[in-house]
mmCIF file of C-alpha atoms in Angstrom:
data_model
loop_
_atom_site.group_PDB
_atom_site.id
_atom_site.type_symbol
_atom_site.label_atom_id
_atom_site.label_comp_id
_atom_site.label_asym_id
_atom_site.label_seq_id
_atom_site.Cartn_x
_atom_site.Cartn_y
_atom_site.Cartn_z
ATOM 1 C CA MET A 1 87.733 114.468 103.528
ATOM 2 C CA THR A 2 86.602 118.147 102.018
ATOM 3 C CA ASN A 3 84.235 120.646 102.818
ATOM 4 C CA ASN A 4 81.662 121.113 99.815
ATOM 5 C CA SER A 5 81.301 124.728 101.622
ATOM 6 C CA ASN A 6 81.409 127.193 99.139
ATOM 7 C CA GLU A 7 84.210 129.770 100.320
ATOM 8 C CA ASN A 8 86.804 128.050 102.236
ATOM 9 C CA VAL A 9 87.728 124.066 100.577
ATOM 10 C CA ILE A 10 89.595 122.292 102.910
ATOM 11 C CA VAL A 11 90.502 119.278 101.569
ATOM 12 C CA ARG A 12 92.644 116.773 104.141
ATOM 13 C CA THR A 13 94.216 113.836 101.643
ATOM 14 C CA ILE A 14 97.887 113.846 100.342
ATOM 15 C CA THR A 15 97.005 113.203 96.487
ATOM 16 C CA PRO A 16 100.030 111.613 94.710
ATOM 17 C CA LEU A 17 100.006 112.423 91.420
ATOM 18 C CA THR A 18 102.004 113.485 87.837
ATOM 19 C CA ILE A 19 103.614 116.926 86.904
ATOM 20 C CA ARG A 20 101.866 115.854 83.604
ATOM 21 C CA GLN A 21 98.418 116.155 85.683
ATOM 22 C CA ILE A 22 99.708 119.676 87.082
ATOM 23 C CA GLN A 23 100.069 121.194 84.529
ATOM 24 C CA LEU A 24 96.148 120.020 83.073
ATOM 25 C CA SER A 25 94.576 121.119 86.493
ATOM 26 C CA THR A 26 92.245 123.616 86.181
ATOM 27 C CA GLU A 27 92.589 126.590 89.040
ATOM 28 C CA SER A 28 88.967 127.168 90.754
ATOM 29 C CA GLU A 29 88.169 129.547 93.814
ATOM 30 C CA GLY A 30 91.033 131.710 94.633
ATOM 31 C CA ASN A 31 94.078 129.429 96.003
ATOM 32 C CA THR A 32 92.606 125.287 95.460
ATOM 33 C CA PHE A 33 93.285 123.298 91.484
ATOM 34 C CA LYS A 34 90.568 120.845 90.390
ATOM 35 C CA ILE A 35 92.447 117.546 88.884
ATOM 36 C CA ASP A 36 90.553 114.716 88.255
ATOM 37 C CA ASN A 37 87.098 117.143 88.631
ATOM 38 C CA GLU A 38 87.941 117.334 92.384
ATOM 39 C CA PHE A 39 89.532 120.204 95.006
ATOM 40 C CA VAL A 40 93.537 118.719 95.973
ATOM 41 C CA MET A 41 96.039 120.549 98.346
ATOM 42 C CA ASN A 42 98.212 118.257 99.404
ATOM 43 C CA VAL A 43 100.490 116.705 97.029
ATOM 44 C CA SER A 44 102.901 114.162 96.270
ATOM 45 C CA LEU A 45 104.948 113.819 93.665
ATOM 46 C CA VAL A 46 108.568 111.221 91.988
ATOM 47 C CA GLY A 47 110.672 112.129 90.570
ATOM 48 C CA THR A 48 114.540 113.438 90.000
ATOM 49 C CA VAL A 49 115.860 116.936 90.521
ATOM 50 C CA ILE A 50 117.079 119.045 87.671
ATOM 51 C CA LYS A 51 118.346 122.065 88.672
ATOM 52 C CA VAL A 52 118.617 123.760 92.495
ATOM 53 C CA LEU A 53 118.878 127.163 93.551
ATOM 54 C CA ASP A 54 119.759 127.975 96.625
ATOM 55 C CA GLY A 55 118.794 131.118 97.634
ATOM 56 C CA ASN A 56 118.672 132.561 101.589
ATOM 57 C CA THR A 57 114.774 132.417 102.805
ATOM 58 C CA TYR A 58 114.489 129.431 99.835
ATOM 59 C CA THR A 59 115.503 126.518 97.554
ATOM 60 C CA ASN A 60 114.142 126.442 94.258
ATOM 61 C CA TYR A 61 113.824 122.892 92.754
ATOM 62 C CA THR A 62 113.506 121.972 88.901
ATOM 63 C CA ILE A 63 111.411 117.957 88.832
ATOM 64 C CA ASP A 64 111.576 116.556 86.130
ATOM 65 C CA ASP A 65 109.088 113.168 86.579
ATOM 66 C CA GLY A 66 109.125 111.509 83.173
ATOM 67 C CA THR A 67 104.709 113.626 82.001
ATOM 68 C CA GLY A 68 106.909 117.149 82.334
ATOM 69 C CA GLN A 69 108.690 119.332 84.600
ATOM 70 C CA LEU A 70 107.457 121.614 87.433
ATOM 71 C CA LYS A 71 109.591 124.174 89.292
ATOM 72 C CA ILE A 72 108.891 123.534 93.259
ATOM 73 C CA ARG A 73 109.831 126.105 96.025
ATOM 74 C CA GLU A 74 110.972 124.938 99.856
ATOM 75 C CA PHE A 75 110.929 127.843 101.543
ATOM 76 C CA LYS A 76 113.552 127.572 104.540
ATOM 77 C CA ARG A 77 113.075 127.908 108.073
ATOM 78 C CA HIS A 78 115.065 130.385 109.353
ATOM 79 C CA LYS A 79 115.566 133.308 107.566
ATOM 80 C CA GLN A 80 118.568 135.321 107.067
ATOM 81 C CA ASN A 81 117.150 138.890 107.421
ATOM 82 C CA ASN A 82 120.607 140.472 106.853
ATOM 83 C CA MET A 83 121.982 139.014 104.176
ATOM 84 C CA GLU A 84 118.325 140.105 101.809
ATOM 85 C CA GLU A 85 118.849 143.088 102.866
ATOM 86 C CA GLU A 86 122.254 143.271 101.259
ATOM 87 C CA GLU A 87 122.273 141.000 98.398
ATOM 88 C CA GLN A 88 119.031 142.299 95.876
ATOM 89 C CA GLN A 89 120.956 141.904 92.907
ATOM 90 C CA GLN A 90 119.720 139.687 90.391
ATOM 91 C CA GLN A 91 121.745 136.557 89.264
ATOM 92 C CA PRO A 92 121.848 136.285 85.697
ATOM 93 C CA GLN A 93 121.187 132.599 85.736
ATOM 94 C CA GLU A 94 118.264 132.976 87.273
ATOM 95 C CA GLU A 95 115.007 132.706 85.395
ATOM 96 C CA GLY A 96 111.733 131.791 85.861
ATOM 97 C CA GLY A 97 110.769 135.568 84.998
ATOM 98 C CA GLU A 98 109.616 136.299 89.084
ATOM 99 C CA GLY A 99 110.651 140.256 88.332
ATOM 100 C CA GLU A 100 111.223 140.915 91.640
ATOM 101 C CA ASN A 101 114.076 142.021 94.101
ATOM 102 C CA LYS A 102 115.247 138.243 95.838
ATOM 103 C CA SER A 103 118.061 138.102 97.623
ATOM 104 C CA LYS A 104 121.454 136.317 95.341
ATOM 105 C CA ALA A 105 120.637 132.470 94.586
ATOM 106 C CA LYS A 106 123.183 130.590 93.852
ATOM 107 C CA GLU A 107 123.814 127.959 92.004
ATOM 108 C CA ILE A 108 125.312 125.321 94.790
ATOM 109 C CA GLU A 109 126.315 121.735 95.058
ATOM 110 C CA ASN A 110 122.653 119.953 96.650
ATOM 111 C CA PRO A 111 122.557 116.308 98.310
ATOM 112 C CA PHE A 112 119.169 116.032 95.641
ATOM 113 C CA GLU A 113 120.901 116.455 92.246
ATOM 114 C CA ASN A 114 120.066 113.414 90.205
ATOM 115 C CA LYS A 115 118.696 111.771 92.664
ATOM 116 C CA TYR A 116 115.062 110.364 92.813
ATOM 117 C CA VAL A 117 113.024 112.163 95.581
ATOM 118 C CA ARG A 118 109.971 112.436 96.872
ATOM 119 C CA ILE A 119 107.553 115.738 97.302
ATOM 120 C CA ILE A 120 105.171 116.407 99.613
ATOM 121 C CA GLY A 121 103.961 119.637 99.116
ATOM 122 C CA ASN A 122 100.881 122.522 98.198
ATOM 123 C CA LEU A 123 99.322 124.141 94.876
ATOM 124 C CA LYS A 124 99.151 127.553 95.671
ATOM 125 C CA GLU A 125 98.214 129.725 93.499
ATOM 126 C CA TYR A 126 101.139 133.210 93.152
ATOM 127 C CA LYS A 127 101.036 136.030 91.033
ATOM 128 C CA ASN A 128 98.351 134.763 88.864
ATOM 129 C CA GLN A 129 100.650 131.380 88.388
ATOM 130 C CA LYS A 130 100.782 128.095 89.703
ATOM 131 C CA SER A 131 103.265 127.234 92.410
ATOM 132 C CA PHE A 132 104.375 124.877 94.367
ATOM 133 C CA SER A 133 105.097 125.053 97.592
ATOM 134 C CA VAL A 134 107.617 121.751 99.056
ATOM 135 C CA THR A 135 106.771 120.369 102.709
ATOM 136 C CA LYS A 136 108.319 117.814 102.789
ATOM 137 C CA ILE A 137 111.517 116.917 99.902
ATOM 138 C CA THR A 138 113.654 113.395 100.890
ATOM 139 C CA GLU A 139 115.341 111.060 98.335
ATOM 140 C CA ILE A 140 113.684 107.520 97.665
ATOM 141 C CA THR A 141 116.393 105.336 98.082
ATOM 142 C CA ASP A 142 114.222 101.725 97.852
ATOM 143 C CA SER A 143 113.038 102.391 94.122
ATOM 144 C CA ASN A 144 110.092 100.968 94.721
ATOM 145 C CA GLN A 145 108.638 103.923 95.929
ATOM 146 C CA ILE A 146 108.643 105.230 91.907
ATOM 147 C CA THR A 147 106.787 102.302 90.298
ATOM 148 C CA THR A 148 104.362 102.904 93.791
ATOM 149 C CA HIS A 149 103.754 106.148 93.001
ATOM 150 C CA PHE A 150 102.216 106.018 89.658
ATOM 151 C CA LEU A 151 100.456 103.180 90.281
ATOM 152 C CA GLU A 152 99.261 105.216 92.645
ATOM 153 C CA ALA A 153 98.395 108.108 90.379
ATOM 154 C CA ILE A 154 96.458 105.919 87.916
ATOM 155 C CA LEU A 155 94.753 104.542 90.657
ATOM 156 C CA VAL A 156 93.503 107.436 92.097
ATOM 157 C CA HIS A 157 93.044 108.611 89.004
ATOM 158 C CA LEU A 158 90.508 106.260 87.531
ATOM 159 C CA GLN A 159 88.563 106.886 91.128
ATOM 160 C CA ARG A 160 87.913 109.517 89.743
ATOM 161 C CA ILE A 161 86.924 109.250 87.208
ATOM 162 C CA LYS A 162 85.927 106.022 87.324
ATOM 163 C CA GLY A 163 84.516 105.748 90.905
ATOM 164 C CA THR A 164 86.006 102.674 93.365
ATOM 165 C CA LEU A 165 85.743 99.276 93.086
ATOM 166 C CA LYS A 166 82.758 97.309 94.671
ATOM 167 C CA LYS A 167 84.268 96.033 97.711
ATOM 168 C CA GLU A 168 85.461 91.822 97.051
ATOM 169 C CA GLN A 169 83.757 88.998 97.964
ATOM 170 C CA THR A 170 85.552 87.613 100.576
ATOM 171 C CA SER A 171 86.426 84.052 100.443
ATOM 172 C CA SER A 172 83.481 81.167 100.696
ATOM 173 C CA GLN A 173 84.833 79.929 103.661
ATOM 174 C CA ASN A 174 84.528 82.713 105.771
ATOM 175 C CA SER A 175 81.397 83.451 105.051
ATOM 176 C CA GLN A 176 80.247 79.525 105.372
ATOM 177 C CA ILE A 177 81.103 80.302 108.505
ATOM 178 C CA LYS A 178 79.106 83.853 109.454
ATOM 179 C CA GLU A 179 76.210 81.794 107.843
ATOM 180 C CA GLU A 180 76.518 78.629 110.037
ATOM 181 C CA LYS A 181 76.901 80.999 112.544
ATOM 182 C CA LYS A 182 73.795 82.845 111.776
ATOM 183 C CA GLU A 183 72.796 79.958 112.186
ATOM 184 C CA ILE A 184 73.271 78.419 115.374
ATOM 185 C CA GLN A 185 72.436 82.558 116.307
ATOM 186 C CA LYS A 186 68.875 82.128 115.036
ATOM 187 C CA GLU A 187 68.740 77.899 116.388
ATOM 188 C CA THR A 188 69.253 79.470 119.515
ATOM 189 C CA ASN A 189 66.579 82.171 119.995
ATOM 190 C CA ASN A 190 64.323 80.040 118.416
ATOM 191 C CA ASN A 191 64.643 77.188 121.375
ATOM 192 C CA ASN A 192 64.816 80.503 124.492
ATOM 193 C CA ASN A 193 61.676 81.715 122.961
ATOM 194 C CA ASN A 194 59.632 78.821 122.644
ATOM 195 C CA SER A 195 59.716 76.100 124.905
ATOM 196 C CA ASN A 196 57.899 74.083 122.386
ATOM 197 C CA ASN A 197 59.684 73.978 119.628
ATOM 198 C CA ILE A 198 61.161 70.311 117.511
ATOM 199 C CA ILE A 199 63.904 70.528 116.989
ATOM 200 C CA THR A 200 65.160 67.343 114.401
ATOM 201 C CA GLN A 201 68.111 65.603 115.807
ATOM 202 C CA GLN A 202 69.385 66.540 112.421
ATOM 203 C CA ASN A 203 69.887 70.738 113.267
ATOM 204 C CA THR A 204 70.903 69.159 116.761
ATOM 205 C CA ASN A 205 73.656 67.901 115.565
ATOM 206 C CA GLN A 206 74.774 70.497 113.118
ATOM 207 C CA ILE A 207 74.674 73.204 116.691
ATOM 208 C CA LEU A 208 76.187 70.636 118.616
ATOM 209 C CA GLY A 209 78.770 69.506 115.794
ATOM 210 C CA LEU A 210 80.330 73.166 115.039
ATOM 211 C CA ALA A 211 80.047 74.247 119.355
ATOM 212 C CA LEU A 212 82.108 70.324 119.163
ATOM 213 C CA LYS A 213 84.633 71.800 116.783
ATOM 214 C CA ASP A 214 85.261 74.939 117.781
ATOM 215 C CA LYS A 215 86.111 73.522 121.501
ATOM 216 C CA ALA A 216 88.528 71.477 120.137
ATOM 217 C CA LEU A 217 90.283 74.047 118.300
ATOM 218 C CA ARG A 218 90.191 75.923 121.507
ATOM 219 C CA LEU A 219 91.803 73.540 123.097
ATOM 220 C CA ILE A 220 94.571 72.596 120.070
ATOM 221 C CA SER A 221 95.834 76.210 119.821
ATOM 222 C CA SER A 222 96.358 76.435 124.108
ATOM 223 C CA ASN A 223 97.866 73.342 124.408
ATOM 224 C CA GLN A 224 101.887 75.067 124.621
ATOM 225 C CA THR A 225 103.912 71.951 124.226
ATOM 226 C CA SER A 226 105.915 70.595 120.992
ATOM 227 C CA SER A 227 104.007 67.702 121.120
ATOM 228 C CA GLY A 228 100.841 69.232 121.382
ATOM 229 C CA ILE A 229 97.988 67.114 122.449
ATOM 230 C CA SER A 230 96.580 64.046 121.966
ATOM 231 C CA LEU A 231 93.728 61.954 120.121
ATOM 232 C CA GLN A 232 92.463 60.872 123.394
ATOM 233 C CA GLU A 233 92.848 63.997 125.550
ATOM 234 C CA LEU A 234 90.502 65.769 122.797
ATOM 235 C CA ALA A 235 88.075 62.837 123.007
ATOM 236 C CA LYS A 236 88.618 62.860 127.166
ATOM 237 C CA GLU A 237 87.838 66.889 127.275
ATOM 238 C CA LEU A 238 85.676 67.076 124.360
ATOM 239 C CA LYS A 239 83.118 63.329 126.282
ATOM 240 C CA SER A 240 83.261 62.316 122.636
ATOM 241 C CA THR A 241 84.185 59.496 121.149
ATOM 242 C CA GLU A 242 87.518 58.939 118.923
ATOM 243 C CA GLU A 243 86.282 58.487 115.213
ATOM 244 C CA GLU A 244 84.587 62.395 116.394
ATOM 245 C CA ILE A 245 87.525 63.757 117.401
ATOM 246 C CA ARG A 246 89.113 62.188 113.982
ATOM 247 C CA GLU A 247 86.378 64.035 111.719
ATOM 248 C CA ILE A 248 87.038 66.906 113.288
ATOM 249 C CA VAL A 249 90.651 66.741 114.162
ATOM 250 C CA ASP A 250 90.872 65.413 110.088
ATOM 251 C CA PHE A 251 88.369 69.160 108.787
ATOM 252 C CA PHE A 252 91.519 70.795 110.548
ATOM 253 C CA LEU A 253 94.046 69.293 108.534
ATOM 254 C CA ASP A 254 92.663 69.743 105.537
ATOM 255 C CA GLN A 255 91.824 73.385 106.557
ATOM 256 C CA GLY A 256 94.922 73.786 107.108
ATOM 257 C CA GLN A 257 94.548 75.354 111.044
ATOM 258 C CA ILE A 258 97.645 72.245 112.811
ATOM 259 C CA TYR A 259 99.381 69.490 112.575
ATOM 260 C CA ILE A 260 100.541 66.875 113.453
ATOM 261 C CA THR A 261 103.606 66.283 115.645
ATOM 262 C CA ILE A 262 105.388 63.350 117.453
ATOM 263 C CA ASP A 263 102.750 61.258 114.980
ATOM 264 C CA ASP A 264 99.123 61.051 113.903
ATOM 265 C CA GLU A 265 97.376 61.188 116.949
ATOM 266 C CA HIS A 266 99.490 64.425 118.267
ATOM 267 C CA PHE A 267 98.556 68.395 116.666
ATOM 268 C CA ARG A 268 99.754 71.667 117.620
ATOM 269 C CA SER A 269 97.156 74.400 116.225
ATOM 270 C CA THR A 270 99.368 76.821 113.486
ATOM 271 C CA ASP A 271 98.382 80.021 115.098
ATOM 272 C CA MET B 1 105.398 123.817 78.895
ATOM 273 C CA SER B 2 107.517 120.819 79.442
ATOM 274 C CA SER B 3 107.919 117.967 77.297
ATOM 275 C CA ALA B 4 107.738 114.998 78.250
ATOM 276 C CA THR B 5 110.368 111.505 78.515
ATOM 277 C CA PRO B 6 108.055 108.339 78.952
ATOM 278 C CA ARG B 7 109.246 105.566 80.656
ATOM 279 C CA ILE B 8 108.557 102.536 78.727
ATOM 280 C CA ASN B 9 111.007 98.894 78.510
ATOM 281 C CA PHE B 10 111.399 97.648 75.978
ATOM 282 C CA LYS B 11 108.811 95.985 73.664
ATOM 283 C CA TYR B 12 107.385 99.651 73.152
ATOM 284 C CA LEU B 13 110.873 101.547 71.715
ATOM 285 C CA SER B 14 109.863 101.459 68.026
ATOM 286 C CA GLN B 15 106.383 103.681 69.042
ATOM 287 C CA PHE B 16 109.106 106.491 70.734
ATOM 288 C CA GLU B 17 112.014 106.360 67.460
ATOM 289 C CA GLY B 18 113.864 109.685 67.916
ATOM 290 C CA LYS B 19 112.204 110.895 70.921
ATOM 291 C CA THR B 20 113.788 110.928 74.508
ATOM 292 C CA ILE B 21 113.208 107.923 76.867
ATOM 293 C CA ARG B 22 113.276 106.420 79.947
ATOM 294 C CA ILE B 23 114.432 102.805 80.104
ATOM 295 C CA ILE B 24 115.212 101.045 83.726
ATOM 296 C CA GLY B 25 117.425 97.968 83.435
ATOM 297 C CA LYS B 26 120.505 96.048 84.589
ATOM 298 C CA VAL B 27 123.907 97.135 84.068
ATOM 299 C CA GLY B 28 125.188 94.408 81.086
ATOM 300 C CA GLU B 29 128.805 94.362 79.939
ATOM 301 C CA LYS B 30 130.796 97.145 78.326
ATOM 302 C CA GLN B 31 131.468 97.329 74.842
ATOM 303 C CA GLY B 32 134.473 100.480 74.587
ATOM 304 C CA ASN B 33 131.651 103.459 74.773
ATOM 305 C CA ASN B 34 129.058 101.262 74.963
ATOM 306 C CA VAL B 35 126.720 99.844 77.971
ATOM 307 C CA ILE B 36 124.823 97.041 76.999
ATOM 308 C CA LEU B 37 121.343 97.380 79.206
ATOM 309 C CA HIS B 38 118.845 94.339 80.109
ATOM 310 C CA THR B 39 115.840 95.758 79.987
ATOM 311 C CA THR B 40 113.298 95.008 82.714
ATOM 312 C CA ASP B 41 110.928 93.001 79.760
ATOM 313 C CA ASN B 42 114.080 91.007 79.231
ATOM 314 C CA GLY B 43 115.744 92.770 76.264
ATOM 315 C CA GLN B 44 118.470 94.123 74.791
ATOM 316 C CA VAL B 45 119.957 97.885 74.576
ATOM 317 C CA ILE B 46 122.842 99.145 73.405
ATOM 318 C CA VAL B 47 123.737 102.374 75.150
ATOM 319 C CA ASP B 48 126.003 104.726 73.714
ATOM 320 C CA ARG B 49 127.660 106.072 76.979
ATOM 321 C CA SER B 50 130.113 109.032 75.132
ATOM 322 C CA LYS B 51 128.140 111.750 75.855
ATOM 323 C CA ASN B 52 128.210 110.833 79.609
ATOM 324 C CA LEU B 53 131.320 108.850 79.866
ATOM 325 C CA GLU B 54 132.884 111.831 82.582
ATOM 326 C CA LYS B 55 130.227 109.200 84.803
ATOM 327 C CA ASN B 56 129.565 105.856 85.977
ATOM 328 C CA TYR B 57 127.030 103.966 87.009
ATOM 329 C CA GLN B 58 126.901 103.008 90.312
ATOM 330 C CA THR B 59 123.919 99.889 90.750
ATOM 331 C CA ASN B 60 123.216 97.719 89.356
ATOM 332 C CA ILE B 61 119.660 98.771 88.109
ATOM 333 C CA VAL B 62 120.256 102.273 86.104
ATOM 334 C CA GLU B 63 117.496 104.368 85.006
ATOM 335 C CA VAL B 64 119.013 105.984 81.547
ATOM 336 C CA LEU B 65 117.479 108.549 80.001
ATOM 337 C CA GLY B 66 118.304 109.466 75.729
ATOM 338 C CA ILE B 67 117.661 110.056 72.364
ATOM 339 C CA TRP B 68 116.184 106.715 70.824
ATOM 340 C CA ASN B 69 117.314 106.029 67.322
ATOM 341 C CA ASN B 70 119.114 103.502 65.403
ATOM 342 C CA ASN B 71 118.005 100.878 67.345
ATOM 343 C CA GLN B 72 120.626 103.178 70.002
ATOM 344 C CA LEU B 73 120.382 104.468 72.953
ATOM 345 C CA ARG B 74 121.837 107.978 72.968
ATOM 346 C CA GLU B 75 122.469 108.898 76.884
ATOM 347 C CA LEU B 76 122.013 112.008 78.290
ATOM 348 C CA THR B 77 122.022 110.886 81.691
ATOM 349 C CA PHE B 78 120.518 107.782 83.957
ATOM 350 C CA PHE B 79 119.668 107.122 87.549
ATOM 351 C CA ASN B 80 121.063 105.339 90.354
ATOM 352 C CA LEU B 81 118.501 102.357 91.431
ATOM 353 C CA SER B 82 119.163 100.146 94.801
ATOM 354 C CA ASP B 83 119.151 96.198 93.734
ATOM 355 C CA ASN B 84 115.875 95.211 95.058
ATOM 356 C CA PHE B 85 113.991 96.971 92.072
ATOM 357 C CA ASP B 86 110.945 94.950 91.390
ATOM 358 C CA PHE B 87 110.903 94.557 88.060
ATOM 359 C CA THR B 88 108.031 92.963 87.314
ATOM 360 C CA THR B 89 105.093 95.049 88.790
ATOM 361 C CA TYR B 90 107.773 97.611 87.174
ATOM 362 C CA ASN B 91 106.817 96.342 84.126
ATOM 363 C CA GLN B 92 103.196 96.024 84.695
ATOM 364 C CA MET B 93 103.183 99.988 86.185
ATOM 365 C CA ILE B 94 104.736 100.874 82.595
ATOM 366 C CA ASP B 95 101.700 98.425 80.850
ATOM 367 C CA LEU B 96 99.066 101.013 83.031
ATOM 368 C CA SER B 97 100.451 103.982 81.650
ATOM 369 C CA MET B 98 100.269 103.309 77.989
ATOM 370 C CA GLU B 99 96.999 102.581 79.160
ATOM 371 C CA HIS B 100 95.922 106.021 81.036
ATOM 372 C CA LYS B 101 98.516 108.390 78.446
ATOM 373 C CA GLU B 102 96.246 111.338 79.228
ATOM 374 C CA ILE B 103 98.392 111.808 83.062
ATOM 375 C CA PHE B 104 102.113 110.811 81.969
ATOM 376 C CA MET B 105 102.349 112.280 77.891
#
């Protein structure tokens, strides 16, 4: 959801991205970024951790997702303020050119190093530079998530530049049933409104036939015994002939909604 | 800006001669310092592991990051992947990423 006011743009979705997209993103409105011409704030990435710099108040990771590399920062929840004052020297191996006083950051063995991770975070601007702050970082244990992430990134990218897909047609059966239901509704309305209305025998049979089918299916579905309900029982309950019931069960058997049990005169619902 | 290490499979290798790429496959037999990698699209790649011998593949399916040169992949690093990794969907994703290179490389 985007709030389209000029000053504060609030984007509540998480956008799956590639690092290349972040590199190409354009800055606008101070603290927000645009990718494919849409505002992004919360972002998900999937990549490998190639470097970890562990500080007192934050951990810096360098992530490579195959499309580029990105430095990201995860703030630690508990700050150790005392230690921050004592250790204000910069380590020679630190990189990044953020030349302000930092706590001593060391390279230590981190469980994410050289592993695939999933990152959720925010793209922000910090001292005129793009910075990425991590909300959550988790190791990927099912590698298919790598594939899905990139598929999602492609999908969102295409949706944003080309527009969403048209909704697919519902299965022909569904639409048929819907149309039949509409017809029944129309007919019953007509019946109620106009007592002089002559309904042809064909229409009546159509309507009754559909109603009978529904009842038959309901009866079969409600039968919980292992041998199911028999043809004779159905004929009796529905006050219909065995031939008519035979036609109905054949229809449902073809549709796969019921199956035969002990013999071809006993049926159970597949639900 | 850093460079990309594109994910590809066997059929795209010829387009990336001399480049650093990522390729996923099932670990095959070892031949000295080399290992055969059976790629997700049924190709076979010889992986030269001489620079990375101390680390062993820990899973049956791995992603190898290396330089493709003279019909060999010189391994720089690798990543262990889960055994349930779906090759078919992955191949399709690679094809799609090649169609939309603008967000991948």
